[in-house]
Amino acid sequence: MSDSKVQPKILPGFMELLPGDQILFNQLVQKIRRSYENFGFVPLDTPIIELSEILLAKGGGATERQVYRFNKGESDLTLRFDLTVPLARYVSQYFDDLQFPFRRYQIGKVYRGEKPQKGRFREFYQCDIDIIGNGSLGLLNDAEIPAAIYSTFKNLGLGNFLIRINNRKVLTGLAEYLGVKDKANEVLGSIDKIEKIGSEGVKKELEKLAIPQEKITTIIEFTGIKGDTKKVIQELKNLSISNEHFLTGVKELEVVSKYIKALGVPNKNWCIDLSIARGLDYYTGTVYETILTDYPEIGSVCSGGRFDNLAEFYTDRKLPGVGVSIGLTRLFYQLREANIIKPETYTNTKVLVLPLTDNLTTPFEIASKLRDGNIPTEVYLETEAGFREKFAYGRNLGINYIIIIGEEEIKNSSITVKDMVKRTQESYSLKDLSVLIDKIKNH
Amino acid sequence: MSDSKVQPKILPGFMELLPGDQILFNQLVQKIRRSYENFGFVPLDTPIIELSEILLAKGGGATERQVYRFNKGESDLTLRFDLTVPLARYVSQYFDDLQFPFRRYQIGKVYRGEKPQKGRFREFYQCDIDIIGNGSLGLLNDAEIPAAIYSTFKNLGLGNFLIRINNRKVLTGLAEYLGVKDKANEVLGSIDKIEKIGSEGVKKELEKLAIPQEKITTIIEFTGIKGDTKKVIQELKNLSISNEHFLTGVKELEVVSKYIKALGVPNKNWCIDLSIARGLDYYTGTVYETILTDYPEIGSVCSGGRFDNLAEFYTDRKLPGVGVSIGLTRLFYQLREANIIKPETYTNTKVLVLPLTDNLTTPFEIASKLRDGNIPTEVYLETEAGFREKFAYGRNLGINYIIIIGEEEIKNSSITVKDMVKRTQESYSLKDLSVLIDKIKNH
């Protein structure tokens, strides 16, 4: 390459795919889209650039440091870093034009200027669903979300998965009961570590927080509760914790569990997991995480929960909601790295028409008929190329059917169809093209 | 609204849609996507942020002034302003992994910080197809592009349209023949004005350029050539212009025309229009514009052409290509403004299950069965709401079927199905749900 050329490259932390992988990625997007629409969510598409005063209204923390923020003219602009803040702005802005509960999905790119590292992206797709209520939102919506997750991951076909459900009220109620409300985060943090440090480790940490011994015993009992939903609910009740939040949380878990069953989510695909807290302070009730059971190391692939107030920075209206998000770029990257998915072909094209003549009239007419039959078709148009080169193109693309049209075929009003997968070859009369179209369609 | 709130709004020049319009927009995207794939184009998705040295390698002109450019850390970044420059970078970068001719489509947002005005957008979708050759690219590809445009606009169903085709070699050859190669742009500019200022006006302008009278006569003759393709080609030949570029251009137009016919594009949907020049210096052969015949005021809705060298700034390889782009955001805006398209519904949801009981088990089970049958279904979950409110929700969403489930229905193991369009009502036994599913599907 001569010195005057700019080296073609993209920024670290940005994902870009070769055609076969892109087709695979788009198939996942399409499955998610259909699943979301099947549950009655409507699509949204908000701008990627918004005013900083809108996107950073909440302010503070990691968000502000990570965003792509810049000035254009007199405007202070930021690239969206999630799809939730734009949703809050959207619902406030178009409130009068929307029907509530407002069920929307959005699949789009978001931007976070994180330190790039393996599996971390600065530009990535989020696939969100949320149900937003006007003033209030029934608890039963919390059961719809796992049903939608179940349906989506079943359709994605990524193997076994488990939706883990908890309720933040149970955790905050527990902290209140223990009289450590001001230390709630530390207590929950310790509980969160039980798999790492064991119950003895948790005990020690709680002792450091000056929590009385008998209450520590209750916490340890609490962390031991797992298994069948009914058993979990019963054991939570058996703890006899007389705290309003705790009892409300348990009651909510019980109702949500009942309806998750009614919605047909199999027992093997969901459970109550009292260790799920979710990092964000944002959530106030039911919370969700989802793991691919055979690949727990990937971590949660679909998370979210119930929140009390979506849009407090833009409106006085109370807009509670519940929703989840799939971080698709990271998920795709992990699945590809682990070889759980891989591209089957370079293209969606089903037929390559390969003319061996100079006159392309017949090949073009055949291609048009196939395309009219909705069979993705390409014609090899480099007439100068030799047969080997032409044929190699079709083979390299992994196209299933190659239709050869030479002088002899034109003379006989016929075509030769090579099935590149079955390694067979058949001759069709041009009159019977519809037979071929049906055959390819039903393949 | 209290003073502490941030007013929810988006930036001028950005398009954001209500759900019904978004569904309509997505339908257009989906039709374009399918049409492009049907012609054997593979999808790409490149980053929206790239290094400025990449995107602005060509430099100069309006582009540089309009781009969104900013620094993040030590990186000088720019938001892509079209999908062609990223394609050039992509093809150079992954050259060894691609098959040539490389047929790709990309549908994505691009950014131009233009002065906002009605119908002009700063964030807008482009829907591009391009065929890129390695070293050379056969002329017949130039015939595939109008066939793809025809198929796409037929599928979009936006009424009559006309693909206007020309060849830059004809125009540059004409300028060379006139001995005004250095004034080629002025000459072409004058020719371009013929509909505005008439042939007398063009004559006067050309006289100012000191072009000899007999050559002006040739130009005026040239601008008068229109109508049937064969006639146009013959009249171009009759001009007896002995310039190599001109003759090559006419020959190319002749071959491309022949194969456009073979590809089944009806005569009423395309023509040779010698006034089409395309602003960009970029194009070197066939050029395309497309108008909606009933709405010519919208201007070209799909334009492009043949170019000699896609990626000269990133590679020494010669990569000729041909392609077109649909500016979908602007097109959608114009179509909506002119009421040529309008949303039919607020949602894609087909069925609203409306429980009139407190126990949602049966309603949820029915919703699951409908969803399993791929019928987008929603359950109204606000159990506190009154019947009027519940029913108004379904009506406002414009949902076709409302399934009512009250105590009586549960007792009889039946459901009441209201067809909101036909204003009829039927009762179904729960056992016959599959009959209902089939009926809704075949609707």
PDB file of N, CA, C and O in Angstrom, chain A residues 34-63:
ATOM      1  N   ARG A  34     -39.876 -10.225  16.322  1.00  0.00           N
ATOM      2  CA  ARG A  34     -41.151 -10.958  16.190  1.00  0.00           C
ATOM      3  C   ARG A  34     -41.688 -11.381  17.547  1.00  0.00           C
ATOM      4  O   ARG A  34     -42.889 -11.321  17.795  1.00  0.00           O
ATOM      5  N   SER A  35     -40.797 -11.814  18.421  1.00  0.00           N
ATOM      6  CA  SER A  35     -41.232 -12.240  19.752  1.00  0.00           C
ATOM      7  C   SER A  35     -41.841 -11.069  20.509  1.00  0.00           C
ATOM      8  O   SER A  35     -42.887 -11.206  21.153  1.00  0.00           O
ATOM      9  N   TYR A  36     -41.185  -9.929  20.448  1.00  0.00           N
ATOM     10  CA  TYR A  36     -41.681  -8.741  21.155  1.00  0.00           C
ATOM     11  C   TYR A  36     -43.050  -8.313  20.586  1.00  0.00           C
ATOM     12  O   TYR A  36     -43.966  -7.978  21.332  1.00  0.00           O
ATOM     13  N   GLU A  37     -43.157  -8.336  19.265  1.00  0.00           N
ATOM     14  CA  GLU A  37     -44.434  -7.919  18.659  1.00  0.00           C
ATOM     15  C   GLU A  37     -45.550  -8.904  18.995  1.00  0.00           C
ATOM     16  O   GLU A  37     -46.705  -8.519  19.137  1.00  0.00           O
ATOM     17  N   ASN A  38     -45.181 -10.164  19.123  1.00  0.00           N
ATOM     18  CA  ASN A  38     -46.158 -11.200  19.467  1.00  0.00           C
ATOM     19  C   ASN A  38     -46.759 -10.954  20.848  1.00  0.00           C
ATOM     20  O   ASN A  38     -47.848 -11.424  21.153  1.00  0.00           O
ATOM     21  N   PHE A  39     -46.039 -10.220  21.693  1.00  0.00           N
ATOM     22  CA  PHE A  39     -46.540  -9.882  23.021  1.00  0.00           C
ATOM     23  C   PHE A  39     -47.159  -8.477  23.058  1.00  0.00           C
ATOM     24  O   PHE A  39     -47.394  -7.921  24.136  1.00  0.00           O
ATOM     25  N   GLY A  40     -47.417  -7.921  21.874  1.00  0.00           N
ATOM     26  CA  GLY A  40     -48.144  -6.662  21.820  1.00  0.00           C
ATOM     27  C   GLY A  40     -47.319  -5.422  22.076  1.00  0.00           C
ATOM     28  O   GLY A  40     -47.871  -4.376  22.406  1.00  0.00           O
ATOM     29  N   PHE A  41     -46.007  -5.516  21.915  1.00  0.00           N
ATOM     30  CA  PHE A  41     -45.184  -4.319  22.065  1.00  0.00           C
ATOM     31  C   PHE A  41     -45.085  -3.606  20.720  1.00  0.00           C
ATOM     32  O   PHE A  41     -44.958  -4.250  19.683  1.00  0.00           O
ATOM     33  N   VAL A  42     -45.157  -2.273  20.754  1.00  0.00           N
ATOM     34  CA  VAL A  42     -45.054  -1.482  19.514  1.00  0.00           C
ATOM     35  C   VAL A  42     -43.629  -0.945  19.372  1.00  0.00           C
ATOM     36  O   VAL A  42     -42.954  -0.681  20.368  1.00  0.00           O
ATOM     37  N   PRO A  43     -43.180  -0.775  18.119  1.00  0.00           N
ATOM     38  CA  PRO A  43     -41.793  -0.346  17.901  1.00  0.00           C
ATOM     39  C   PRO A  43     -41.586   1.152  18.105  1.00  0.00           C
ATOM     40  O   PRO A  43     -42.482   1.946  17.832  1.00  0.00           O
ATOM     41  N   LEU A  44     -40.420   1.525  18.580  1.00  0.00           N
ATOM     42  CA  LEU A  44     -39.999   2.926  18.626  1.00  0.00           C
ATOM     43  C   LEU A  44     -38.608   3.026  18.019  1.00  0.00           C
ATOM     44  O   LEU A  44     -37.842   2.069  18.006  1.00  0.00           O
ATOM     45  N   ASP A  45     -38.299   4.222  17.540  1.00  0.00           N
ATOM     46  CA  ASP A  45     -36.963   4.508  17.025  1.00  0.00           C
ATOM     47  C   ASP A  45     -36.669   5.963  17.368  1.00  0.00           C
ATOM     48  O   ASP A  45     -37.213   6.869  16.749  1.00  0.00           O
ATOM     49  N   THR A  46     -35.861   6.178  18.381  1.00  0.00           N
ATOM     50  CA  THR A  46     -35.562   7.543  18.821  1.00  0.00           C
ATOM     51  C   THR A  46     -34.194   7.972  18.271  1.00  0.00           C
ATOM     52  O   THR A  46     -33.393   7.123  17.891  1.00  0.00           O
ATOM     53  N   PRO A  47     -33.926   9.279  18.229  1.00  0.00           N
ATOM     54  CA  PRO A  47     -32.633   9.744  17.714  1.00  0.00           C
ATOM     55  C   PRO A  47     -31.453   9.207  18.528  1.00  0.00           C
ATOM     56  O   PRO A  47     -31.582   8.986  19.737  1.00  0.00           O
ATOM     57  N   ILE A  48     -30.334   9.023  17.864  1.00  0.00           N
ATOM     58  CA  ILE A  48     -29.123   8.599  18.570  1.00  0.00           C
ATOM     59  C   ILE A  48     -28.472   9.797  19.255  1.00  0.00           C
ATOM     60  O   ILE A  48     -27.864   9.660  20.306  1.00  0.00           O
ATOM     61  N   ILE A  49     -28.641  10.974  18.676  1.00  0.00           N
ATOM     62  CA  ILE A  49     -28.126  12.208  19.294  1.00  0.00           C
ATOM     63  C   ILE A  49     -29.273  12.921  20.010  1.00  0.00           C
ATOM     64  O   ILE A  49     -30.340  13.116  19.425  1.00  0.00           O
ATOM     65  N   GLU A  50     -29.052  13.277  21.275  1.00  0.00           N
ATOM     66  CA  GLU A  50     -30.040  14.101  21.976  1.00  0.00           C
ATOM     67  C   GLU A  50     -29.328  15.227  22.721  1.00  0.00           C
ATOM     68  O   GLU A  50     -28.094  15.219  22.856  1.00  0.00           O
ATOM     69  N   LEU A  51     -30.095  16.176  23.185  1.00  0.00           N
ATOM     70  CA  LEU A  51     -29.529  17.243  24.005  1.00  0.00           C
ATOM     71  C   LEU A  51     -28.952  16.653  25.286  1.00  0.00           C
ATOM     72  O   LEU A  51     -29.578  15.805  25.926  1.00  0.00           O
ATOM     73  N   SER A  52     -27.787  17.125  25.693  1.00  0.00           N
ATOM     74  CA  SER A  52     -27.170  16.622  26.930  1.00  0.00           C
ATOM     75  C   SER A  52     -28.068  16.889  28.134  1.00  0.00           C
ATOM     76  O   SER A  52     -28.139  16.074  29.048  1.00  0.00           O
ATOM     77  N   GLU A  53     -28.750  18.018  28.130  1.00  0.00           N
ATOM     78  CA  GLU A  53     -29.624  18.341  29.278  1.00  0.00           C
ATOM     79  C   GLU A  53     -30.736  17.299  29.436  1.00  0.00           C
ATOM     80  O   GLU A  53     -31.230  17.078  30.536  1.00  0.00           O
ATOM     81  N   ILE A  54     -31.118  16.647  28.329  1.00  0.00           N
ATOM     82  CA  ILE A  54     -32.128  15.588  28.390  1.00  0.00           C
ATOM     83  C   ILE A  54     -31.483  14.283  28.878  1.00  0.00           C
ATOM     84  O   ILE A  54     -31.903  13.711  29.881  1.00  0.00           O
ATOM     85  N   LEU A  55     -30.461  13.843  28.177  1.00  0.00           N
ATOM     86  CA  LEU A  55     -29.908  12.516  28.473  1.00  0.00           C
ATOM     87  C   LEU A  55     -29.193  12.484  29.816  1.00  0.00           C
ATOM     88  O   LEU A  55     -29.136  11.447  30.464  1.00  0.00           O
ATOM     89  N   LEU A  56     -28.649  13.634  30.223  1.00  0.00           N
ATOM     90  CA  LEU A  56     -27.878  13.647  31.466  1.00  0.00           C
ATOM     91  C   LEU A  56     -28.634  14.341  32.587  1.00  0.00           C
ATOM     92  O   LEU A  56     -28.041  14.804  33.559  1.00  0.00           O
ATOM     93  N   ALA A  57     -29.980  14.396  32.462  1.00  0.00           N
ATOM     94  CA  ALA A  57     -30.791  15.078  33.480  1.00  0.00           C
ATOM     95  C   ALA A  57     -30.564  14.467  34.855  1.00  0.00           C
ATOM     96  O   ALA A  57     -30.510  15.164  35.863  1.00  0.00           O
ATOM     97  N   LYS A  58     -30.399  13.157  34.897  1.00  0.00           N
ATOM     98  CA  LYS A  58     -30.175  12.482  36.178  1.00  0.00           C
ATOM     99  C   LYS A  58     -28.780  12.821  36.690  1.00  0.00           C
ATOM    100  O   LYS A  58     -28.588  13.076  37.870  1.00  0.00           O
ATOM    101  N   GLY A  59     -27.822  12.781  35.793  1.00  0.00           N
ATOM    102  CA  GLY A  59     -26.458  13.204  36.099  1.00  0.00           C
ATOM    103  C   GLY A  59     -25.710  12.280  37.027  1.00  0.00           C
ATOM    104  O   GLY A  59     -26.261  11.299  37.541  1.00  0.00           O
ATOM    105  N   GLY A  60     -24.436  12.586  37.179  1.00  0.00           N
ATOM    106  CA  GLY A  60     -23.606  11.881  38.144  1.00  0.00           C
ATOM    107  C   GLY A  60     -23.171  10.504  37.721  1.00  0.00           C
ATOM    108  O   GLY A  60     -23.681   9.925  36.767  1.00  0.00           O
ATOM    109  N   GLY A  61     -22.190  10.024  38.414  1.00  0.00           N
ATOM    110  CA  GLY A  61     -21.797   8.626  38.280  1.00  0.00           C
ATOM    111  C   GLY A  61     -21.074   8.280  37.000  1.00  0.00           C
ATOM    112  O   GLY A  61     -20.610   9.153  36.260  1.00  0.00           O
ATOM    113  N   ALA A  62     -21.006   6.979  36.770  1.00  0.00           N
ATOM    114  CA  ALA A  62     -20.236   6.437  35.659  1.00  0.00           C
ATOM    115  C   ALA A  62     -20.783   6.946  34.322  1.00  0.00           C
ATOM    116  O   ALA A  62     -20.029   7.212  33.393  1.00  0.00           O
ATOM    117  N   THR A  63     -22.096   7.112  34.245  1.00  0.00           N
ATOM    118  CA  THR A  63     -22.730   7.538  33.000  1.00  0.00           C
ATOM    119  C   THR A  63     -22.055   8.772  32.430  1.00  0.00           C
ATOM    120  O   THR A  63     -21.596   8.790  31.300  1.00  0.00           O
TER     121      THR A  63
END
